[in-house]
Short mmCIF file of C-alpha atoms and ligand atoms in Angstrom, two decimals:
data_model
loop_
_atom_site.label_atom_id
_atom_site.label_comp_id
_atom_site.label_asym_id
_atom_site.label_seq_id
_atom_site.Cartn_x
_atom_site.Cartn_y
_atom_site.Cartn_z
CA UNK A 1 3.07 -13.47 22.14
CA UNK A 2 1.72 -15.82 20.06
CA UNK A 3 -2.05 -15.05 19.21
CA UNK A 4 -4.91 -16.13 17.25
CA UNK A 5 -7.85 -13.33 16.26
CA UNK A 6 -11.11 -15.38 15.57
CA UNK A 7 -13.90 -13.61 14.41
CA UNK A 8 -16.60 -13.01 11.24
CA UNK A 9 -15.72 -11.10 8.25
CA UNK A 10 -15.31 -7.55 8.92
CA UNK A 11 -15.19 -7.45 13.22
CA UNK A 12 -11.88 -6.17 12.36
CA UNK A 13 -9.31 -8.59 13.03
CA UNK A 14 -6.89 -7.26 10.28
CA UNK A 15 -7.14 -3.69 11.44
CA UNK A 16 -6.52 -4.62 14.84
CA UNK A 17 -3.37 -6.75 14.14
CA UNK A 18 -1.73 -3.97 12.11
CA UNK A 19 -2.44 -1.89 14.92
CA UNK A 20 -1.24 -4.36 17.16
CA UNK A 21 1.96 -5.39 15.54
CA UNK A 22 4.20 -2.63 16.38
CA UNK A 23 3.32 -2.54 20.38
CA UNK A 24 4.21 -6.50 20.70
CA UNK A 25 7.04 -6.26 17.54
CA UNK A 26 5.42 -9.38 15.86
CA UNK A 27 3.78 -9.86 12.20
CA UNK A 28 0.18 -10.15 11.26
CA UNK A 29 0.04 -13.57 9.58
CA UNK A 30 -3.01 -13.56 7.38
CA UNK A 31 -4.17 -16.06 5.52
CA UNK A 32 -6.55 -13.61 2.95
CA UNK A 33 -3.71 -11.58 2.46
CA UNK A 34 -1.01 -14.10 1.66
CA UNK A 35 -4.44 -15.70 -0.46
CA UNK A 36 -4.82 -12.34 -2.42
CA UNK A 37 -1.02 -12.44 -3.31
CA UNK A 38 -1.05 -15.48 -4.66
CA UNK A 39 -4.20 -14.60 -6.99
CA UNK A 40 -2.86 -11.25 -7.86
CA UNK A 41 0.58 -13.50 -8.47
CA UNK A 42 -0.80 -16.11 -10.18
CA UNK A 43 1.03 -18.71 -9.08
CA UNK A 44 -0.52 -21.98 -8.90
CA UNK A 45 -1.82 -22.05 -5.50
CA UNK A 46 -3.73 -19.01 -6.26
CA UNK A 47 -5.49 -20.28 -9.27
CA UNK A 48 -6.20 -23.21 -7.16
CA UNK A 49 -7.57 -20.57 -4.43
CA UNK A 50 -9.05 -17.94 -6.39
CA UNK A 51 -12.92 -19.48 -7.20
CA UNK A 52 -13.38 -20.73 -3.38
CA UNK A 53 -12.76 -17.08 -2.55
CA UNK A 54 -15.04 -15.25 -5.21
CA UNK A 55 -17.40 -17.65 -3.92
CA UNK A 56 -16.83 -17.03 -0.59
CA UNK A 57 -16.33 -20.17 0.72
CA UNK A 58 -13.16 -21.69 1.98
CA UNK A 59 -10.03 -22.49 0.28
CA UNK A 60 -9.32 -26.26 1.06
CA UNK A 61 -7.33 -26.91 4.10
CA UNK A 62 -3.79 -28.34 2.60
CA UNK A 63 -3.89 -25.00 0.48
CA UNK A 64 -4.35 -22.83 3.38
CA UNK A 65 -2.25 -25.18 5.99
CA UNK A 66 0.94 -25.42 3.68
CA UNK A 67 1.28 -21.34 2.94
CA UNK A 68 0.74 -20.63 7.13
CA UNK A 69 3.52 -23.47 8.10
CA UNK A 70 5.63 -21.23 5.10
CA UNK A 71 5.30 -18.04 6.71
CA UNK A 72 5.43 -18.87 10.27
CA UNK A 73 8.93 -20.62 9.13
CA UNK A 74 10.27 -17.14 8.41
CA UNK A 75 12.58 -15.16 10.38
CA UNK A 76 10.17 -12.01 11.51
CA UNK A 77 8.05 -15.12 13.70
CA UNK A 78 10.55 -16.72 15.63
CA UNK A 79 9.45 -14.35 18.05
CA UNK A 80 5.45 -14.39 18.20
CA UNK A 81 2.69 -13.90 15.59
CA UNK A 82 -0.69 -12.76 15.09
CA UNK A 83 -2.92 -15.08 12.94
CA UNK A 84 -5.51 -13.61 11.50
CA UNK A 85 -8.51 -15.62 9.81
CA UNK A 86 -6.56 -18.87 10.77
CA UNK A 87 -7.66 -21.67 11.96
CA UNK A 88 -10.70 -21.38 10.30
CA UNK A 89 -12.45 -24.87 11.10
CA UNK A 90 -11.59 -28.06 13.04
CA UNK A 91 -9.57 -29.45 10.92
CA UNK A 92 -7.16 -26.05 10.54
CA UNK A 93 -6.89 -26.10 14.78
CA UNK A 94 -5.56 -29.53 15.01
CA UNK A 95 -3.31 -28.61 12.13
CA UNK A 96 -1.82 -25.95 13.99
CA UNK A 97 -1.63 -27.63 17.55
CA UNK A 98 0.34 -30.23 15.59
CA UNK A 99 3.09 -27.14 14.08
CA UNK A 100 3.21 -25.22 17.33
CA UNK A 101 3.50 -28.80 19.30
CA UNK A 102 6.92 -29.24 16.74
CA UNK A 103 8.14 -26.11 17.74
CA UNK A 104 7.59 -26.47 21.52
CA UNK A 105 5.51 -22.89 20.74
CA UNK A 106 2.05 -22.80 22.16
CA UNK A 107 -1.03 -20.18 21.61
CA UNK A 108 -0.72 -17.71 24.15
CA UNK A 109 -4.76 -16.38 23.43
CA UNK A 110 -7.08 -16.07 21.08
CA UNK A 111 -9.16 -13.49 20.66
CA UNK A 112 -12.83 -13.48 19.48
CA UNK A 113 -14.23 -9.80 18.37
CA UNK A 114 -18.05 -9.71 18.84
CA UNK A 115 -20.15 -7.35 16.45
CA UNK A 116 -23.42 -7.73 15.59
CA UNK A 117 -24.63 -9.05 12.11
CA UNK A 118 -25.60 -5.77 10.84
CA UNK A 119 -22.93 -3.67 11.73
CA UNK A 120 -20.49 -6.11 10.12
CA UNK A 121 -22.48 -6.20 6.80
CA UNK A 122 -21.83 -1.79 6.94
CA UNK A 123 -18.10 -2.39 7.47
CA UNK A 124 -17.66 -4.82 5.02
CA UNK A 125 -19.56 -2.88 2.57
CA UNK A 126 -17.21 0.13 3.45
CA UNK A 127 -14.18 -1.44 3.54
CA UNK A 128 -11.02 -0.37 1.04
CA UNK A 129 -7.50 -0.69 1.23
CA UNK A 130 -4.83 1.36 -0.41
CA UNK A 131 -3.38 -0.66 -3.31
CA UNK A 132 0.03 0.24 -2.56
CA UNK A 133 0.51 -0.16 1.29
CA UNK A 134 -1.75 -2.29 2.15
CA UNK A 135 -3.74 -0.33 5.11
CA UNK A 136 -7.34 -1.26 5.45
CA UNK A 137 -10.12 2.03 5.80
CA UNK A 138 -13.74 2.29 5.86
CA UNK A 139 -15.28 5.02 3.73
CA UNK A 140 -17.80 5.56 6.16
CA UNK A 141 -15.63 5.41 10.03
CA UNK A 142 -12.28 5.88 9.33
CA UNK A 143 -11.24 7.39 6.15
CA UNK A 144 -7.56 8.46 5.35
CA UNK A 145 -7.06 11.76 6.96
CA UNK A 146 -6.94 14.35 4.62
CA UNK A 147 -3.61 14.66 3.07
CA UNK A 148 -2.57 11.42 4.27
CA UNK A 149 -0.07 9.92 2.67
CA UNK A 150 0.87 6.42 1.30
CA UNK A 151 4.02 5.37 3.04
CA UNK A 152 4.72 3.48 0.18
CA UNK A 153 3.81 5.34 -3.58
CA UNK A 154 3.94 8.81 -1.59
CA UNK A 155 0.87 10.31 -3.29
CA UNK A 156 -2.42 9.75 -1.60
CA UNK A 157 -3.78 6.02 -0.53
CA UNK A 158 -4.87 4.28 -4.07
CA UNK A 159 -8.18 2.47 -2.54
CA UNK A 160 -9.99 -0.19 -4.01
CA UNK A 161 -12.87 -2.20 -2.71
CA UNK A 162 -12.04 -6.50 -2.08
CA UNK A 163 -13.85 -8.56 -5.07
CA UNK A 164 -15.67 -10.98 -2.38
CA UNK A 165 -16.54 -7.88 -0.79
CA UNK A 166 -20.24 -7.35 -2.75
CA UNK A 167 -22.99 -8.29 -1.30
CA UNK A 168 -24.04 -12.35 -2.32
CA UNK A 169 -20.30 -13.08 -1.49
CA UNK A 170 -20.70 -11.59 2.29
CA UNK A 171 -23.86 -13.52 2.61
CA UNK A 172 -21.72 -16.65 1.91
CA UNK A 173 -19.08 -15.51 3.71
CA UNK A 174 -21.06 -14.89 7.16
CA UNK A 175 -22.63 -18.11 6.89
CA UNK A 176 -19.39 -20.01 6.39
CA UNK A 177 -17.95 -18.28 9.55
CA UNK A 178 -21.21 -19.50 11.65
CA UNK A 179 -20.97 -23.26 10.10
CA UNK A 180 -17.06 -23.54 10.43
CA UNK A 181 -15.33 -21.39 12.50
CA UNK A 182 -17.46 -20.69 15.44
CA UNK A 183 -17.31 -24.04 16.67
CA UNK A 184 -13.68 -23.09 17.43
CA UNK A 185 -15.04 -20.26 19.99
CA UNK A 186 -15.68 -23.72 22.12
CA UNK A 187 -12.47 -25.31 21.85
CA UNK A 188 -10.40 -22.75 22.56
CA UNK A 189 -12.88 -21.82 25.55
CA UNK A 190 -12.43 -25.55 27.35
CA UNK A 191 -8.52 -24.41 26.61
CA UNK A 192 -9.16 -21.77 29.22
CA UNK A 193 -7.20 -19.61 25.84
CA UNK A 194 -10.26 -17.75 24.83
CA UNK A 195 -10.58 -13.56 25.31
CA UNK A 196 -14.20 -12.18 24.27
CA UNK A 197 -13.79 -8.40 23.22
CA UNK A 198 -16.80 -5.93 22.18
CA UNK A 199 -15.48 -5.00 18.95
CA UNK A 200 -17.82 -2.22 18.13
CA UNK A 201 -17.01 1.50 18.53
CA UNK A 202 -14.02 3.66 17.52
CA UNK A 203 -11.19 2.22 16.46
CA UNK A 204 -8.76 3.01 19.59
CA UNK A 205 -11.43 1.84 22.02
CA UNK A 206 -11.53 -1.60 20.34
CA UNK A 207 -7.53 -1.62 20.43
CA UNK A 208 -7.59 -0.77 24.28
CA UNK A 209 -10.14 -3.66 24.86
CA UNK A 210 -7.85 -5.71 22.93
CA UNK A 211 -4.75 -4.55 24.80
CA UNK A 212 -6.45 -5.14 28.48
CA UNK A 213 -7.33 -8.70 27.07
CA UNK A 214 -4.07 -9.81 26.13
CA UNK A 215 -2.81 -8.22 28.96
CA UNK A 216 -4.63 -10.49 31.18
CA UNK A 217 -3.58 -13.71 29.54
CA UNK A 218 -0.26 -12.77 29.40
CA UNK A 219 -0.59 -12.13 33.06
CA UNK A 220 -2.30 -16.01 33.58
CA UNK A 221 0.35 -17.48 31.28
CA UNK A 222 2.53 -16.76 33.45
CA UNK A 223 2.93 -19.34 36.32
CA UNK A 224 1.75 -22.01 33.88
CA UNK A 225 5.23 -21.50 32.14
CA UNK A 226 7.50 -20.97 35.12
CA UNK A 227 6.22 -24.52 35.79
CA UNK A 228 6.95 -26.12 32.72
CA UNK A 229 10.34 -24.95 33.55
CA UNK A 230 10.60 -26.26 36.88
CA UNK A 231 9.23 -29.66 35.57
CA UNK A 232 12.16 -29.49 32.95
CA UNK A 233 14.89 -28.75 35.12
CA UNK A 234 13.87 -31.43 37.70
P1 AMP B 1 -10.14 -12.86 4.77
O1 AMP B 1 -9.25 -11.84 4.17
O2 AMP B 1 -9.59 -13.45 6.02
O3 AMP B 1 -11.56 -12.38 4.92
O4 AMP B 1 -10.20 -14.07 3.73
C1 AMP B 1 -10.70 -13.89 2.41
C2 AMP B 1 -10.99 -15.25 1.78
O5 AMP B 1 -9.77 -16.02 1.72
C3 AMP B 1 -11.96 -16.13 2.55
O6 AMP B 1 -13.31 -15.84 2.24
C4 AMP B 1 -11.53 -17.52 2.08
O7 AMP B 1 -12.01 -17.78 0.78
C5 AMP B 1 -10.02 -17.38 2.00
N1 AMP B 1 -9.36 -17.71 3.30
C6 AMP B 1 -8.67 -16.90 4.13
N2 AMP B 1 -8.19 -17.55 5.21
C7 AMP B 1 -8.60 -18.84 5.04
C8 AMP B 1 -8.43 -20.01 5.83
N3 AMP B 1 -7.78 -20.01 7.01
N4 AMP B 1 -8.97 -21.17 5.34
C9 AMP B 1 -9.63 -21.21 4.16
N5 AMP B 1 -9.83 -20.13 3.40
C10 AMP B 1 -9.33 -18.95 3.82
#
């Protein structure tokens, strides 16, 4: 499967793909994340990167575009991927038509999660991740359990709350996502591509919403492809 989660800042796409990545044996591909390394790294591109995000705004396109056509190079997504937080705007979509074209490789779906304004400014402001493996909680709906442990350090998840995730930065943020990327709700709609889930609720009932969605474009992929075959044999 090769998938695209669109959606605002905190309707959680990222907790959705990790849960979603050992069911379908694919990677999450996020663009934050592989962002946030190269801050924490401080390797060029990050420095480059790092006042669009503490701003909240984007980071410019041929930043962003170059590290996803990196990673989706790599072994682990020959098979399928899960974007998450890319394509961002116009410009980002044709960019990856034009990669996927190359490789003959397609979106399967893409997913928009739906939560209201409010409920995404409470996430957001509850959101922490554990320094060491990289899991994503909220302090307020789903805290580690107690005595979890970090598959990684083996003590207890280190949490620490994002930089751009205070309060003027979300504002930004929010507003970016309705200016830029919800015009690509459209696009992918005309595509016939586009899978609307409710993403508000407990955590499993948002994956099983998730799960019945993809299931059902996997399900309309499928004579579409056995097609193209049949056009390419004859
Ligand atoms: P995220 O973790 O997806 O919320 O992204 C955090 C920040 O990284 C965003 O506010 C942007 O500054 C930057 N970012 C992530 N993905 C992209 C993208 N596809 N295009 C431009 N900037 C991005």
């Amino acid at each position: 499967m090769r998938i695209a989660f669109l959606g605002a800042p905190g309707s959680g796409k990222g907790t959705q793909a990790q849960r979603l990545m050992d069911r379908y044996r694919i990677p999450q591909v996020s663009t934050g994340d592989l962002l946030r390394a190269a801050v924490a790294n401080a390797t060029p591109l990050g420095l480059k990167a790092k006042e669009a995000m503490d701003a909240g705004k984007l980071v410019a396109d041929e930043i962003v575009i170059g590290m996803l056509k990196e990673r989706l190079a790599r072994d682990d997504a020959a098979g399928g991927f899960i974007l998450d937080g890319y394509p961002r705007n116009l410009s980002q979509a044709q960019a990856l038509d034009a990669l996927l074209a190359d490789l003959g490789k397609p979106l399967d779906a893409v997913v928009l999660f739906e939560v209201p304004k409010d409920e995404l400014v409470r996430r957001i402001s509850g959101r922490r991740t554990c320094r060491h493996c990289g899991r994503v909680f909220n302090v307020f709906s789903s805290p580690p359990a107690k005595g979890e442990r970090c598959p990684k350090s083996g003590g207890g998840h280190d949490l620490f709350q994002r930089p751009d995730d205070n309060e003027q930065t979300v504002a930004q943020r929010l507003e970016v996502y309705e200016q830029q990327t919800k015009p690509l709700v459209e696009l992918y709609g005309g595509r016939g591509l586009l899978e609307r889930i409710d993403a508000t609720g407990q955590l499993e009932e948002v994956t099983a919403r998730l799960r019945d969605a993809l299931e059902k474009e996997r399900k309309s992929a499928k004579p579409a492809k056995t097609t193209a075959k049949k056009k390419a044999k004859g």
